[in-house]
Tab-separated table of C-alpha atoms in Angstrom:
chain	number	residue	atom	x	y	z
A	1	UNK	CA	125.576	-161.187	36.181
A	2	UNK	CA	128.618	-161.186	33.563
A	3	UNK	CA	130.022	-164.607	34.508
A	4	UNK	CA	130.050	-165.686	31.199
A	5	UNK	CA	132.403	-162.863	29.575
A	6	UNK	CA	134.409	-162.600	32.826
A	7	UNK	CA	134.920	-166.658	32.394
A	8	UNK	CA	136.067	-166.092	28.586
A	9	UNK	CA	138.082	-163.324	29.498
A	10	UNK	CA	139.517	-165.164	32.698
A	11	UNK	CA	140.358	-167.633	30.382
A	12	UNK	CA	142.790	-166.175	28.365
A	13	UNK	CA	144.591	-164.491	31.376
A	14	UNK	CA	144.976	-168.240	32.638
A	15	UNK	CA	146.164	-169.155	29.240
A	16	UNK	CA	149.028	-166.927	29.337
A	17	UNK	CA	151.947	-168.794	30.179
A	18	UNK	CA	154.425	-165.676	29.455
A	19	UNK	CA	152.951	-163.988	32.419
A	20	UNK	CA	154.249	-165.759	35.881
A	21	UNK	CA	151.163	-167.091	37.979
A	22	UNK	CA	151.244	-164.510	40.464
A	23	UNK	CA	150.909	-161.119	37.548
A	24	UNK	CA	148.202	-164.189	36.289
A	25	UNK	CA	146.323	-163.791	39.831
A	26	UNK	CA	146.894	-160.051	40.104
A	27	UNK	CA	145.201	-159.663	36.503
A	28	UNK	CA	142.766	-161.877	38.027
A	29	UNK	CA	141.754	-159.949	40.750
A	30	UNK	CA	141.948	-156.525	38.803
A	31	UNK	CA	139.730	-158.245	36.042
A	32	UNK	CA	136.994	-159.586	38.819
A	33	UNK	CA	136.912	-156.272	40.909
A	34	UNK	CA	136.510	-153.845	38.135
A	35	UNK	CA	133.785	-157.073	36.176
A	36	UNK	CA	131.436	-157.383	39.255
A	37	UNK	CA	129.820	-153.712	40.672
A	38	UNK	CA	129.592	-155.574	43.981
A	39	UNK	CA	133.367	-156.377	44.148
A	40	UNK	CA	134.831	-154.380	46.168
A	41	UNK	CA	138.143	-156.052	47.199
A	42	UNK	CA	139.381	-159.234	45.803
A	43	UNK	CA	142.573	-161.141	46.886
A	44	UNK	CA	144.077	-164.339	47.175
A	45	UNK	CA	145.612	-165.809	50.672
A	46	UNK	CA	148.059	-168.783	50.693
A	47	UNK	CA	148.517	-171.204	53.079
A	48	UNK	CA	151.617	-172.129	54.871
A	49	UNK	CA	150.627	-175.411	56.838
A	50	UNK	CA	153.952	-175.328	59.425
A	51	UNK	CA	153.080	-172.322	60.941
A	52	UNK	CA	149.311	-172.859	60.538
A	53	UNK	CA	149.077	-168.978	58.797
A	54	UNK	CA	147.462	-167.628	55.267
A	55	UNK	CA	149.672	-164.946	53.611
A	56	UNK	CA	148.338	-162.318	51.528
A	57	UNK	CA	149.207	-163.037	47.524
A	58	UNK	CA	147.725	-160.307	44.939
A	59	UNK	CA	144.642	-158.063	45.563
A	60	UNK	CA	143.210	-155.295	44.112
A	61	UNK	CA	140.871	-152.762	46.811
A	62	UNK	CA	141.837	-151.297	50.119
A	63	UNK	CA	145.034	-151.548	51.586
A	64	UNK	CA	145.013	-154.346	54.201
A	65	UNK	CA	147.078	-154.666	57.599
A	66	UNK	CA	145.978	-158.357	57.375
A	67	UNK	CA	148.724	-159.625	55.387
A	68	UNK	CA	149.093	-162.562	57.330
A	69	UNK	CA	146.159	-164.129	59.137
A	70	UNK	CA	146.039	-167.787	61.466
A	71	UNK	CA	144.423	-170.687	60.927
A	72	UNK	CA	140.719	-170.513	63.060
A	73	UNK	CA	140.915	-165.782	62.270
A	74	UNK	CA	138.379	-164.428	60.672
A	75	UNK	CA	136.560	-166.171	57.596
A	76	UNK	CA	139.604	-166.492	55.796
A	77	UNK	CA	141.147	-168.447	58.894
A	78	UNK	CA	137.874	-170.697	59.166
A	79	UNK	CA	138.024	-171.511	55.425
A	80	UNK	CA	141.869	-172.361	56.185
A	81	UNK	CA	140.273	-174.955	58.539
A	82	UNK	CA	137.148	-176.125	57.365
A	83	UNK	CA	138.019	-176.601	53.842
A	84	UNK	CA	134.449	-175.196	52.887
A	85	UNK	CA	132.927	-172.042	50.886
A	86	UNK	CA	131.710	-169.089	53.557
A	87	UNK	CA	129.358	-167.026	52.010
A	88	UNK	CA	128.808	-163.959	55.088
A	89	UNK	CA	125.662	-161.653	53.793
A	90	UNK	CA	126.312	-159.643	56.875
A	91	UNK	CA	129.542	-159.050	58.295
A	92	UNK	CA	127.687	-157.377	61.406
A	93	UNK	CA	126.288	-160.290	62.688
A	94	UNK	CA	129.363	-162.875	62.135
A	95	UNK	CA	131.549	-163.231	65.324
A	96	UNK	CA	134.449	-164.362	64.628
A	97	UNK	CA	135.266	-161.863	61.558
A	98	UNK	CA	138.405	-159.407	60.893
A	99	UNK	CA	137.095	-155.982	59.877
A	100	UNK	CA	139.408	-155.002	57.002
A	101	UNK	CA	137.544	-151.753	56.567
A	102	UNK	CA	134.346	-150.033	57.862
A	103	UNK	CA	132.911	-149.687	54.419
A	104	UNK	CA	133.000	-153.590	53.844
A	105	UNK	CA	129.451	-155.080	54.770
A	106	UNK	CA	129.719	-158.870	53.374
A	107	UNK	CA	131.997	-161.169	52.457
A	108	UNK	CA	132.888	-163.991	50.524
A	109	UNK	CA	135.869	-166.703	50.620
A	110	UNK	CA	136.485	-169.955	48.390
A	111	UNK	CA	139.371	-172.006	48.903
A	112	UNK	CA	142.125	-173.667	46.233
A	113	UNK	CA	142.801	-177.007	46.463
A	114	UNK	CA	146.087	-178.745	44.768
A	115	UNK	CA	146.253	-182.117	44.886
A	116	UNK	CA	143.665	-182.350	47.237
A	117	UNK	CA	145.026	-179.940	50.082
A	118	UNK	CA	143.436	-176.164	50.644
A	119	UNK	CA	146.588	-174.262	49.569
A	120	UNK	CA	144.952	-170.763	49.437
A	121	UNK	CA	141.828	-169.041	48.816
A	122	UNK	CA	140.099	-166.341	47.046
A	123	UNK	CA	138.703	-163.583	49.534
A	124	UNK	CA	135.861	-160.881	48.209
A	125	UNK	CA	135.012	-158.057	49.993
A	126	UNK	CA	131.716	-156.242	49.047
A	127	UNK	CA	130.196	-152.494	50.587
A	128	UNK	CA	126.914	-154.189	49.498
A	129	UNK	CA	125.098	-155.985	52.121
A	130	UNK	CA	123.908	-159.648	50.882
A	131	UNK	CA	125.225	-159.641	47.422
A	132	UNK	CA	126.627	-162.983	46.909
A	133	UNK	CA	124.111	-165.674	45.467
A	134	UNK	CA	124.982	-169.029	44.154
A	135	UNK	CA	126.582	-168.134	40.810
A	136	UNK	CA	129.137	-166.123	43.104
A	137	UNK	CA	130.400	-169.028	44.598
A	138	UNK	CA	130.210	-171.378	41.334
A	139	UNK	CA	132.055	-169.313	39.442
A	140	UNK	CA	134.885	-168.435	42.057
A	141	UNK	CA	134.945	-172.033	42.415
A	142	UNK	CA	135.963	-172.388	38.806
A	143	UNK	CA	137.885	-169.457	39.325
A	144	UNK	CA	139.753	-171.445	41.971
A	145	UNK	CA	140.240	-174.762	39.737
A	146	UNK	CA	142.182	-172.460	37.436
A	147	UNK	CA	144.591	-170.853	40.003
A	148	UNK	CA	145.374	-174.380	41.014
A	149	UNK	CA	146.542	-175.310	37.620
A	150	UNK	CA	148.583	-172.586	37.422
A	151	UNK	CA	150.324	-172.764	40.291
């Protein structure tokens, strides 16, 4: 896995402060797609609490018609909720998922916490099925510390 060199190099897009946060996540998600075989589609989903909703921020991959998505829909609705990593080896067998494509076959989505409250999340789509191990969701956690600084 090249978490390592996709950390360093994920660490000077973060660094750039002449770059607004959002080109900062879409050179994010461009850097993680084309860094990771298995990443197929990688976006970020914010949260608006009033209206209970996630709203689609920069991705890379597949055009989506899920640019806005409830609180409780799909895995990026449950994370919205539960506050917690889901890891989804097999999209197949999950019931309460959003297909986004027919070519996607798992599924990964880690949320962002500032100051303590899920503001967003990072959502990967793979065509792989099971690809995600541990490491995955470390370093998208990391990933996820640094989009909270910058926002």
């Amino acid at each position: 896995m090249p978490f390592k060199n996709l950390k360093h190099q994920a660490t000077t897009i973060f660094a750039n402060d002449k770059a607004t946060a959002k080109e900062r996540m879409a050179q994010i998600c461009e850097l993680l797609r084309d860094g990771v075989g298995y990443y197929d589609w990688v976006g970020f989903y914010f949260a608006n609490h009033d209206t209970k909703t996630l709203h689609l921020g920069p991705y890379v991959g597949e055009e989506t018609d899920h640019t806005v998505i409830p609180f409780g829909k799909g895995i990026c609705g449950q994370v919205a909720v539960s506050n917690n990593n889901f890891v989804v080896p097999d999209v197949k067998i999950q019931d309460n998922y959003i297909a986004c494509s027919m070519t996607v076959k798992a599924e990964i989505v880690v949320p962002i916490f500032k100051d303590g409250v899920n503001v967003g999340q990072i959502d990967i789509d793979s065509n792989t099925i099971d690809p995600f191990s541990p490491k995955d969701e470390e370093f998208l956690e990391w990933i996820c510390e640094q989009v909270a600084m910058i926002m």
